[in-house]
Coordinates of C-alpha atoms in Angstrom, one line a residue:
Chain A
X337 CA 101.5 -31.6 212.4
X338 CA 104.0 -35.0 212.3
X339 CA 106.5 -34.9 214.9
X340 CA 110.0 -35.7 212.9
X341 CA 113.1 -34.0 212.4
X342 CA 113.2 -30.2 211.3
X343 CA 114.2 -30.3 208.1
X344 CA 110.6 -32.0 207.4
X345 CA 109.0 -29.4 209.2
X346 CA 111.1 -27.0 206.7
X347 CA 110.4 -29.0 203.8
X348 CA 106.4 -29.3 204.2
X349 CA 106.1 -25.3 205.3
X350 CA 105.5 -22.7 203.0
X351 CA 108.8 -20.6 202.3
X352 CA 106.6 -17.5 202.2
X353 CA 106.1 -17.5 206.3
X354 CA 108.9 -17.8 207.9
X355 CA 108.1 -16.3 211.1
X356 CA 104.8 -18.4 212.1
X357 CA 107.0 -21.3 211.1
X358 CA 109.7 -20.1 213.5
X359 CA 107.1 -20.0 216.1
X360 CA 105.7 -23.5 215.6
X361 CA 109.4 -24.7 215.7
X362 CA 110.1 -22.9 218.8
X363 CA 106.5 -24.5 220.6
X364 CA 107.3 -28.2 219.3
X365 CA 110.9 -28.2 220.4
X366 CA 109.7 -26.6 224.5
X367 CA 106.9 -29.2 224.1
X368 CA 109.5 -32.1 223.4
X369 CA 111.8 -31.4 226.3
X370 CA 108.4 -30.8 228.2
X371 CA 107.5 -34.4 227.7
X372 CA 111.5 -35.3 228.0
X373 CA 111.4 -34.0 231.2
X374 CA 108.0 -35.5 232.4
X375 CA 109.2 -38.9 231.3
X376 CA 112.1 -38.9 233.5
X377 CA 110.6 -37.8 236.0
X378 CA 107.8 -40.6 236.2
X379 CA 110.7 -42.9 235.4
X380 CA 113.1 -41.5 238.9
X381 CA 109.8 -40.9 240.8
X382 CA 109.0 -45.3 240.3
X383 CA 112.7 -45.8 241.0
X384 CA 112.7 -43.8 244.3
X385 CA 109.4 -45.2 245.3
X386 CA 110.6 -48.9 244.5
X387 CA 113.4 -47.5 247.5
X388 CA 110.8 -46.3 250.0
X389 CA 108.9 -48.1 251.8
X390 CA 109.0 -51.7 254.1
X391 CA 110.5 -54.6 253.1
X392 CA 109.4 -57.7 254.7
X393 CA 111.5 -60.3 255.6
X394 CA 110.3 -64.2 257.5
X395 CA 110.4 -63.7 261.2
X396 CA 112.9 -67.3 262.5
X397 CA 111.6 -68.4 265.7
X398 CA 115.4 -68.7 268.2
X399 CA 117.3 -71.8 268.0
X400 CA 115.9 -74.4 270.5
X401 CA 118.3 -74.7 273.8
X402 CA 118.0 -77.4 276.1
X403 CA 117.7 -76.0 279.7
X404 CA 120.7 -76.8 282.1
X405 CA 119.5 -79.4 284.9
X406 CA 119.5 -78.0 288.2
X407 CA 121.4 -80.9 289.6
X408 CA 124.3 -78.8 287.1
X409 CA 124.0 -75.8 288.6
X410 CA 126.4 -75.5 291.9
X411 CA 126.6 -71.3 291.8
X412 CA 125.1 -69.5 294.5
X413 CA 124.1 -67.0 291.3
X414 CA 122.8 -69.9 289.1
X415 CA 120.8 -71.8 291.8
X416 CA 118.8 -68.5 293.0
X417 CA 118.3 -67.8 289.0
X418 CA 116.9 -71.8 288.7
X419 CA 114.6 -70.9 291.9
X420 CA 113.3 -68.1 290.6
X421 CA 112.2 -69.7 287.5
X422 CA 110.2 -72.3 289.2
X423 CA 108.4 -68.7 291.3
X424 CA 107.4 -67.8 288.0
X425 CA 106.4 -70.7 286.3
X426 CA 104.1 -71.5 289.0
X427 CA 102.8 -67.9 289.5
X428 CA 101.8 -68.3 285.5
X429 CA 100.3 -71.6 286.1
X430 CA 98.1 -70.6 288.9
X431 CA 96.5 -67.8 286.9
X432 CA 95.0 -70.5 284.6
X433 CA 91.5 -72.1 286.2
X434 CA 92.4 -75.4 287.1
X435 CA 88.8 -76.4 285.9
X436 CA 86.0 -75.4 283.2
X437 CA 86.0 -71.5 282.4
X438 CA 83.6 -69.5 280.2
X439 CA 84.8 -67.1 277.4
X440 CA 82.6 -65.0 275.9
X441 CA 83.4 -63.0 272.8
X442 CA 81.0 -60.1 273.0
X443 CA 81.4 -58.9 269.6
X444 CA 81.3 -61.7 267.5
X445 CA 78.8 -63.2 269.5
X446 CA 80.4 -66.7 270.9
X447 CA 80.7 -68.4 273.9
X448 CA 83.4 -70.7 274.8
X449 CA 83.1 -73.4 277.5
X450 CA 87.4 -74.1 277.8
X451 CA 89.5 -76.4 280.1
X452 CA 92.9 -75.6 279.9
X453 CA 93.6 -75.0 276.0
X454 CA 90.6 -77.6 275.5
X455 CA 87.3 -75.8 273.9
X456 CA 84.9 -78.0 275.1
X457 CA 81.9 -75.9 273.7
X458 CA 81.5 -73.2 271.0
X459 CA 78.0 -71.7 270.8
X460 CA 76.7 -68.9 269.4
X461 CA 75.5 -66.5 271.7
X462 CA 73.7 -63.1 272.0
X463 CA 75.5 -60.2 273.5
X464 CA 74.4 -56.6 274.7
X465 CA 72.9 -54.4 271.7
X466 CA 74.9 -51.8 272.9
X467 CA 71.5 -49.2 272.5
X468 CA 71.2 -46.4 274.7
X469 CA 67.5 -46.0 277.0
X470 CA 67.4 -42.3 278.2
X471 CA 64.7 -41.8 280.5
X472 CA 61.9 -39.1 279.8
X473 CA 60.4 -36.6 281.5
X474 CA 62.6 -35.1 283.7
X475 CA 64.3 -38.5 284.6
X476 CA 68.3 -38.5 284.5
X477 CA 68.6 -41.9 284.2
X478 CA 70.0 -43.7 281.3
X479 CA 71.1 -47.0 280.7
X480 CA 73.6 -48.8 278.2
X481 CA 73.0 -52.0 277.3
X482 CA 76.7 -53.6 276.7
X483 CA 77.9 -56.9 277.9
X484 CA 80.2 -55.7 280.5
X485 CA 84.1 -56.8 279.7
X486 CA 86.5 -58.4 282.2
X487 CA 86.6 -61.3 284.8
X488 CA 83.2 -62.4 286.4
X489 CA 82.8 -65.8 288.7
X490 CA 79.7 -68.0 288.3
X491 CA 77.8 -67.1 291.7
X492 CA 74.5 -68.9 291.1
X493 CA 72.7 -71.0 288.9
X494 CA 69.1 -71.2 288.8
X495 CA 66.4 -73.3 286.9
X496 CA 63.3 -72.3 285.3
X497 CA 64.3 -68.9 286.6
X498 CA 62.0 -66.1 286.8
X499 CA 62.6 -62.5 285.1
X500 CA 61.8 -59.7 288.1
X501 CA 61.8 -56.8 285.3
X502 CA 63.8 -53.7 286.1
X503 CA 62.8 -50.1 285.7
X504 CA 64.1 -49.9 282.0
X505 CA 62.0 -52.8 280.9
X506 CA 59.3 -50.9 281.9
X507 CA 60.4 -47.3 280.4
X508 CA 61.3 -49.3 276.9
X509 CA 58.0 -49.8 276.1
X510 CA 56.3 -46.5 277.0
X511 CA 55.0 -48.3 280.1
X512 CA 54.7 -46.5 283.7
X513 CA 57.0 -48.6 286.2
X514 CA 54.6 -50.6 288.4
X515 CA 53.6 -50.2 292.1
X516 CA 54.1 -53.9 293.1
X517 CA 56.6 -56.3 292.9
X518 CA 54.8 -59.0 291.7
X519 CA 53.8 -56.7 288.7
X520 CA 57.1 -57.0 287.6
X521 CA 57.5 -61.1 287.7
X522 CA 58.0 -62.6 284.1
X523 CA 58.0 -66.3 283.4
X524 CA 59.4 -67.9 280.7
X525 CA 61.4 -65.2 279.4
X526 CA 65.0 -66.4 280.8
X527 CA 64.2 -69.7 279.5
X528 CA 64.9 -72.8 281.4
X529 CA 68.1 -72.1 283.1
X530 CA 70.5 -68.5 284.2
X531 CA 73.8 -68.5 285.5
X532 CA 73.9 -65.3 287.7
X533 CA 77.6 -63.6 287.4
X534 CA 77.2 -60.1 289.2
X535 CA 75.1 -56.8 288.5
X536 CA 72.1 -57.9 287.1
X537 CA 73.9 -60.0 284.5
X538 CA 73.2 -63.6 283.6
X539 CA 73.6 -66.5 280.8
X540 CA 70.2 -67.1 280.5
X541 CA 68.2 -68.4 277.2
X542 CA 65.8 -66.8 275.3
X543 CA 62.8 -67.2 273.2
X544 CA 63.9 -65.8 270.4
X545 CA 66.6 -68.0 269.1
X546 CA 66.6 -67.2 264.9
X547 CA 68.4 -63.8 266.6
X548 CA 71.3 -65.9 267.8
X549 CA 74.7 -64.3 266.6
X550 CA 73.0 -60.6 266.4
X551 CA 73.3 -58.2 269.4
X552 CA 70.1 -58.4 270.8
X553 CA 70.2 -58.1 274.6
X554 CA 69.8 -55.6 277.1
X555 CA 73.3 -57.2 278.5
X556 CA 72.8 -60.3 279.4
X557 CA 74.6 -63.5 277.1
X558 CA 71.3 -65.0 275.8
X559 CA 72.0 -68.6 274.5
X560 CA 70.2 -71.6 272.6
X561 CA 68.0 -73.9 274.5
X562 CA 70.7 -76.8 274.2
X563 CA 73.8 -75.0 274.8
X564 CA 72.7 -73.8 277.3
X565 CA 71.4 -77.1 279.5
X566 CA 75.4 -78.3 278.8
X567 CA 77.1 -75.0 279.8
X568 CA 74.6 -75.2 283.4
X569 CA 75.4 -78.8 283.9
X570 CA 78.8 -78.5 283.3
X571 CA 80.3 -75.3 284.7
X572 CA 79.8 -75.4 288.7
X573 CA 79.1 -72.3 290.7
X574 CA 82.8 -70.4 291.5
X575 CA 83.4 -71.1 287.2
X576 CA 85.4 -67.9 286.1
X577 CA 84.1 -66.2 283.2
X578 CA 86.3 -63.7 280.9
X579 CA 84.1 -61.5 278.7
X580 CA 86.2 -59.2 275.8
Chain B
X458 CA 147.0 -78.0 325.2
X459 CA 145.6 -81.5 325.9
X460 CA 145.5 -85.1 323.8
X461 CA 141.6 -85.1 322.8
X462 CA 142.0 -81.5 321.8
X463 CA 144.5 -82.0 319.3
X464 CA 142.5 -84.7 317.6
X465 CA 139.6 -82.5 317.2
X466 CA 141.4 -79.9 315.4
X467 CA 143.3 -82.5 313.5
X468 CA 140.5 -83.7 312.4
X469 CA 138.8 -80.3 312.4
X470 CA 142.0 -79.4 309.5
X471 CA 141.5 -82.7 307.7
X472 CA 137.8 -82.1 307.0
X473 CA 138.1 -78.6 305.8
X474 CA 141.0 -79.4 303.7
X475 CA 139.0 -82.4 301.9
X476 CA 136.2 -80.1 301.6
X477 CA 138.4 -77.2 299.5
X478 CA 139.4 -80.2 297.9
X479 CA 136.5 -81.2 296.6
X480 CA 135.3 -77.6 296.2
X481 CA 138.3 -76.9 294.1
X482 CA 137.6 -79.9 291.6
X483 CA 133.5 -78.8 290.8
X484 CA 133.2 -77.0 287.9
X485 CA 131.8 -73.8 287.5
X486 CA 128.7 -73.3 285.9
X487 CA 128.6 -72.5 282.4
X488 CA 128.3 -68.7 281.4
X489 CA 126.0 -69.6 278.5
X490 CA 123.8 -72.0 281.3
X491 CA 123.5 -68.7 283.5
X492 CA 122.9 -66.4 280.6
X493 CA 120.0 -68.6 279.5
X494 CA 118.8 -68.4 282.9
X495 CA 118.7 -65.0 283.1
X496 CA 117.1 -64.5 279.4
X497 CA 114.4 -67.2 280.8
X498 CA 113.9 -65.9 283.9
X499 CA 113.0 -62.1 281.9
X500 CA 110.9 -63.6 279.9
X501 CA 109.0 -65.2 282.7
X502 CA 108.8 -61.9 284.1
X503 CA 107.3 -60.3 281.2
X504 CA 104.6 -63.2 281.5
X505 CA 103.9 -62.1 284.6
X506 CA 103.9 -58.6 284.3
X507 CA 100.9 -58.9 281.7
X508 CA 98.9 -61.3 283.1
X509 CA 98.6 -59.7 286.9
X510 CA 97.7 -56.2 284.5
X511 CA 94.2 -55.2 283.8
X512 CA 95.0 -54.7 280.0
X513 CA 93.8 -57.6 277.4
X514 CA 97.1 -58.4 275.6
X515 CA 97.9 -60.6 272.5
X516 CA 100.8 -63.0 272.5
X517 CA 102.6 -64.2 269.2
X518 CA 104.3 -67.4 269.2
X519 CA 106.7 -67.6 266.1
X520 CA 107.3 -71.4 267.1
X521 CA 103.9 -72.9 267.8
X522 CA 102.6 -70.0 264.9
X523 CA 99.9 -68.4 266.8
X524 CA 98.7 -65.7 267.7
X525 CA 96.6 -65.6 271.1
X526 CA 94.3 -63.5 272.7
X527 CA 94.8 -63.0 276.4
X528 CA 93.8 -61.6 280.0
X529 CA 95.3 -62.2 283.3
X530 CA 97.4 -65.2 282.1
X531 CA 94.7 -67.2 280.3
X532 CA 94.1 -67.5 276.7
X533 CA 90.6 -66.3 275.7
X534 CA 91.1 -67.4 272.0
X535 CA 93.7 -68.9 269.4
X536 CA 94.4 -67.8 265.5
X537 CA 96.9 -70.4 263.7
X538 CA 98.9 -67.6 262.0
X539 CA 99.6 -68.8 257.8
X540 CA 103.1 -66.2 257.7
X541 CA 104.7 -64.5 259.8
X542 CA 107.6 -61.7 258.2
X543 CA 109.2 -58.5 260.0
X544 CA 109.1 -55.2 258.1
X545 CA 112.0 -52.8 258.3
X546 CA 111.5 -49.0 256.9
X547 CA 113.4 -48.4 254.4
X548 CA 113.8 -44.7 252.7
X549 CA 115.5 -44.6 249.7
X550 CA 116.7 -47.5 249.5
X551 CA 118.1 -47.0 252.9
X552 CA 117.1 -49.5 255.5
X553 CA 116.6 -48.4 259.1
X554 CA 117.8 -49.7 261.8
X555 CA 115.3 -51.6 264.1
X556 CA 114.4 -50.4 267.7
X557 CA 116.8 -51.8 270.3
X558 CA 115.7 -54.7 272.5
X559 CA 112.0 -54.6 270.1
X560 CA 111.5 -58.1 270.6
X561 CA 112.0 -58.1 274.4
X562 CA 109.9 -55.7 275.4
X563 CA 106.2 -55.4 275.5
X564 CA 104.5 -52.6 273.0
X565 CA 101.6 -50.8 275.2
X566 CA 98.8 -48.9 274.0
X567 CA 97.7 -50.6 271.1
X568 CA 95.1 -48.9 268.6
X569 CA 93.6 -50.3 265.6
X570 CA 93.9 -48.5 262.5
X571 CA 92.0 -48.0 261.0
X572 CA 89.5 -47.7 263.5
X573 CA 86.7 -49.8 264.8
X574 CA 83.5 -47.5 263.5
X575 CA 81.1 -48.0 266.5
X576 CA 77.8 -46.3 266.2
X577 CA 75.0 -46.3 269.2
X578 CA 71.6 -46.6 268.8
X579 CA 69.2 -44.9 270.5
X580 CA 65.7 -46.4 271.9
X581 CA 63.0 -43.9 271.3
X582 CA 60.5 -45.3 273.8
X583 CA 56.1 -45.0 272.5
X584 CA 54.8 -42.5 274.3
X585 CA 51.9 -42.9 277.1
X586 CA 49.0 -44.0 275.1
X587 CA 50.5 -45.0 271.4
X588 CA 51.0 -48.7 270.5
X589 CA 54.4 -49.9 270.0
X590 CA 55.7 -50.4 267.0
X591 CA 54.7 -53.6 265.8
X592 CA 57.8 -53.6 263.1
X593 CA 60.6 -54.7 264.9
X594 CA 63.7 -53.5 263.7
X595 CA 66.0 -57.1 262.8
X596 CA 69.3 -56.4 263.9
X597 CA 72.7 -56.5 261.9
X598 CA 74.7 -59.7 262.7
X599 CA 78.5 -58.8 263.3
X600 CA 79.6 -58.4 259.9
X601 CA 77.2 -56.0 259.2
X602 CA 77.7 -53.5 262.1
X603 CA 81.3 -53.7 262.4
X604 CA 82.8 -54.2 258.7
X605 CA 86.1 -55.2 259.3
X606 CA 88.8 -54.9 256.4
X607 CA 90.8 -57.1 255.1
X608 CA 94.2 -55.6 256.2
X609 CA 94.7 -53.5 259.6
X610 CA 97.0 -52.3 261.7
X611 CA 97.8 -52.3 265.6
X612 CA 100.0 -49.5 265.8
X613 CA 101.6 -49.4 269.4
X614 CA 103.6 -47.2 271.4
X615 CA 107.9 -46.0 270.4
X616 CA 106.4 -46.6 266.2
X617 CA 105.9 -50.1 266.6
X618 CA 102.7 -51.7 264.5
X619 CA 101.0 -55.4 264.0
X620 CA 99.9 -55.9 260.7
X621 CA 96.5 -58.7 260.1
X622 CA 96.6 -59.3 256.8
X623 CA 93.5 -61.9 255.9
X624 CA 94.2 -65.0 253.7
X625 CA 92.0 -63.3 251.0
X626 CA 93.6 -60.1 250.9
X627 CA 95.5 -60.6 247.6
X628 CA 93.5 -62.9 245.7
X629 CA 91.6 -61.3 243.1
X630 CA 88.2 -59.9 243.7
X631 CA 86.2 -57.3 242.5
X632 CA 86.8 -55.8 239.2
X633 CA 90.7 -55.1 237.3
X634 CA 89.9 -51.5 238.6
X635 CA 89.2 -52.2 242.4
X636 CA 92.2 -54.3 242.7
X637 CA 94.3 -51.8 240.9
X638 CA 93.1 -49.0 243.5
X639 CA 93.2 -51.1 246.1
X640 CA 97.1 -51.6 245.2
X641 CA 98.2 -48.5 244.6
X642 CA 96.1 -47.3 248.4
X643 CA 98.3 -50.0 249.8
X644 CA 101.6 -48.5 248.3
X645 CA 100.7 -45.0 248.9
X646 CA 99.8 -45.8 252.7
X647 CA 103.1 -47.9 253.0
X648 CA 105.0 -45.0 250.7
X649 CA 103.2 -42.0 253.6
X650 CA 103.9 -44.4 257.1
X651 CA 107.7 -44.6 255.6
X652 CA 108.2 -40.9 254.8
X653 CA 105.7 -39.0 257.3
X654 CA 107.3 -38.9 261.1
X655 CA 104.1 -38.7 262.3
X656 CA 102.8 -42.2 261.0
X657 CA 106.2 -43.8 260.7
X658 CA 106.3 -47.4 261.6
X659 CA 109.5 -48.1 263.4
X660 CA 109.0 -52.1 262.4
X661 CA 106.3 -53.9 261.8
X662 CA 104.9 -57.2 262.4
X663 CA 103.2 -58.7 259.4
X664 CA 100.6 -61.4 260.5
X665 CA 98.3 -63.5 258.3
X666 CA 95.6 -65.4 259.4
X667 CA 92.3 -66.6 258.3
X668 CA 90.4 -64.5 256.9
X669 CA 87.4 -65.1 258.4
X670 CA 89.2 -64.7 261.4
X671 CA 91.5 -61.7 260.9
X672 CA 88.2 -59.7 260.4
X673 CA 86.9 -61.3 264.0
X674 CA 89.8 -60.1 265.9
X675 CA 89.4 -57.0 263.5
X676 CA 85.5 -56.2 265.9
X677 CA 86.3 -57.5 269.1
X678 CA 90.4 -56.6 269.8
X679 CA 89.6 -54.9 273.0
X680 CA 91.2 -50.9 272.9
X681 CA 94.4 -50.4 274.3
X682 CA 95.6 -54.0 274.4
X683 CA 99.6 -54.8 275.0
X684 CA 101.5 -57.3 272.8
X685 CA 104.2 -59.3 273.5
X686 CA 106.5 -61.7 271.1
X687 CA 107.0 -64.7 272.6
X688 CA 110.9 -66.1 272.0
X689 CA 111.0 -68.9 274.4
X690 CA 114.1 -70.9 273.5
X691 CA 112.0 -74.3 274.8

């Protein structure tokens, strides 16, 4: 049926029906200010959500001041402020390890060997899986294996050091934990040098090196043979290490 | 009162007069000079205030353009920041009026949004007398395990949110359909935090960086971090 003025719609119907033409009239006239009314609304509901919303603007930096010289300052108020600044500043600056530091990046997998803003070393690393070990039969003992997160100190360093395996190395594999201590001595496994830092946790390297970058350990930071030898030559016992 | 006595105090009065003398001709320190102090000096403080917490906090530089990644006063790692904008709500085509003091204070209790899907494994140890299973199971680098998107949020404490935008958010990828859904989530998520109290953003703090490294901070922001915009006026 063509959509026009009415007199077409009177021209093309039959005289002889005048009420179903009425009707059809009456539906195509509702149905226009039906889609009128739609329209207009799509067209305010864009306009109003054009108005909602953020609008971003470029964040300035301030304008650069120069700091008054303490020889200016002759205020009892203005000399105590000028003394407390220098507290502060070196409060800050002691916080920051005069020599090498370690940063590990748990997640993604790095390890940073810094001096001040220097990096010195990036290597790619292997933090904790972050699998859980429950112990069976009636044990109650179960282990996460997560790189821990915080501040640690480097508080020994070993070479060719030797794995003594703990009870979840042995539970792992289905395997009943041993009777003697020298049943639990690996060689080899830590590779040729560990850096203890606290709870069972070391950098250590590992004989599986193609799963660099994955999350692979049992919590330990497993790293590649080289990067390794220049992270335990270069970092001294007492090096703080930040793990997030 | 004897001779050598009144000399002293002559001389006594002639020394403390020169001295008001002199003390009357210094100026006084400027008002601006002490206010910057004291602006300084509260900023310091803030400085010091996170880095003797035990929260990780990030620090945004609008000068240098970076953002940085810290604990206990040292930076654990650096992300060169490509823009830097402020976003005000605005309903209606009414703007709102930013918090008081927002870029003075620190925002606590940061939490990513959306967030960080972290699923455990669990080792299913053989039991006594089966093999192990001599298929070991490769595990998924970073990328894999944690996707990260490509556009997230910090949303802190009092309404206040970090936006990361990657580098590679807007360039086309993906068919004419997935970037036209992609748009239209965008403007219905900006469209609900504008209009909805309870996911109102007071202001937020758009921040692009690489891409590649956007979605690194994306897996390993520790929770709850603090954040602090640095205005030093050196």
């Amino acid at each position: 049926m063509p959509i026009g003025e009415e007199g077409q719609f009177e021209a093309a119907w039959p005289a002889a029906m005048p009420a179903r033409r009425t009707v059809v009239l009456l539906r195509y006239r509702v149905r226009r200010r039906w889609l009128w009314l739609l329209l207009a609304s799509v067209i305010v509901g864009f306009i109003l959500g054009g108005g909602t919303g953020y609008r971003y603007r470029p964040l300035a930096p301030p304008p650069l001041t120069e700091p008054p010289s303490p020889a200016s300052l002759t205020s009892r108020e203005a000399k105590g402020l000028a003394r407390e600044q220098r507290q502060l500043r070196d409060a800050l600056d002691r916080k920051v390890p005069r020599g090498k530091y370690i940063v590990i990046d748990r997640t993604n997998n790095r390890l940073y060997l810094k001096q001040r803003q220097e990096v010195l070393l990036e290597a790619i690393c292997s933090a904790g899986s972050g699998m859980v070990l429950r112990e069976g039969e009636g044990g109650k003992r179960t282990w996460t294996f997560d790189t821990p997160q915080g501040t640690f100190r480097v508080l020994s360093k070993t070479k060719n050091p030797v794995w003594k395996k703990p009870d979840w190395a042995f539970i792992e594999e289905g395997l009943p934990l041993p009777r003697s201590h020298s049943e639990r001595i690996e060689y080899g496994t830590l590779g040729e040098f560990a850096l203890y830092f606290g709870d069972g946790y070391m950098i250590h390297g590992t004989l599986y090196e193609r799963l660099l970058g994955r999350n692979v350990s049992h919590g330990c930071v497993r790293l590649g043979r080289n990067d390794l030898r220049t992270v335990y030559q270069a970092a001294p016992v007492g090096t703080p290490i930040y793990v997030y | 009162m004897s001779h050598s006595t009144a000399r002293i105090a002559g001389f006594t009065l002639l020394a403390a007069a020169t001295c008001g003398l002199f003390a009357a001709a210094a100026p006084p320190d400027d008002a601006a000079a002490i206010e910057r102090l004291r602006h300084e000096n509260a900023r310091l403080k803030r400085l010091a205030d996170l880095a003797s917490g035990d929260d990780f906090y990030l620090m945004l530089d609008p000068r240098k353009r970076v953002l940085q990644l810290m604990y206990e006063g040292v930076v654990l790692n650096e992300f060169p920041v490509l823009d830097l904008a402020l976003g005000e709500r605005r309903v209606l085509f009414v703007t709102s009026d930013l918090p008081e003091g927002w870029e003075d204070q620190i925002w606590d209790d940061g939490q990513l949004d959306p967030p960080r899907q972290v699923r455990r494994k669990e080792i299913i140890p053989p039991k006594d007398g089966e093999p192990a299973d001599p298929v070991e199971e490769i595990p998924p680098t970073p990328e894999e395990a944690v996707p990260a998107p490509d556009r997230y949020w910090v949303r802190y404490a009092d309404g206040r949110s970090l936006e990361i935008v990657g580098d590679l958010a807007d360039e086309p990828s993906g068919g004419l359909l997935h970037r036209s859904s992609s748009a239209v989530r965008l403007r219905l998520s900006d469209l609900a935090a504008a209009l909805l109290p309870s996911r109102a953003d007071a202001l937020r703090l758009r921040v692009t960086l690489r891409d590649d490294q956007a979605r690194a901070l994306y897996r390993a922001l520790p929770e709850q971090s603090r954040f602090l915009l640095d205005l030093s006026s050196r």
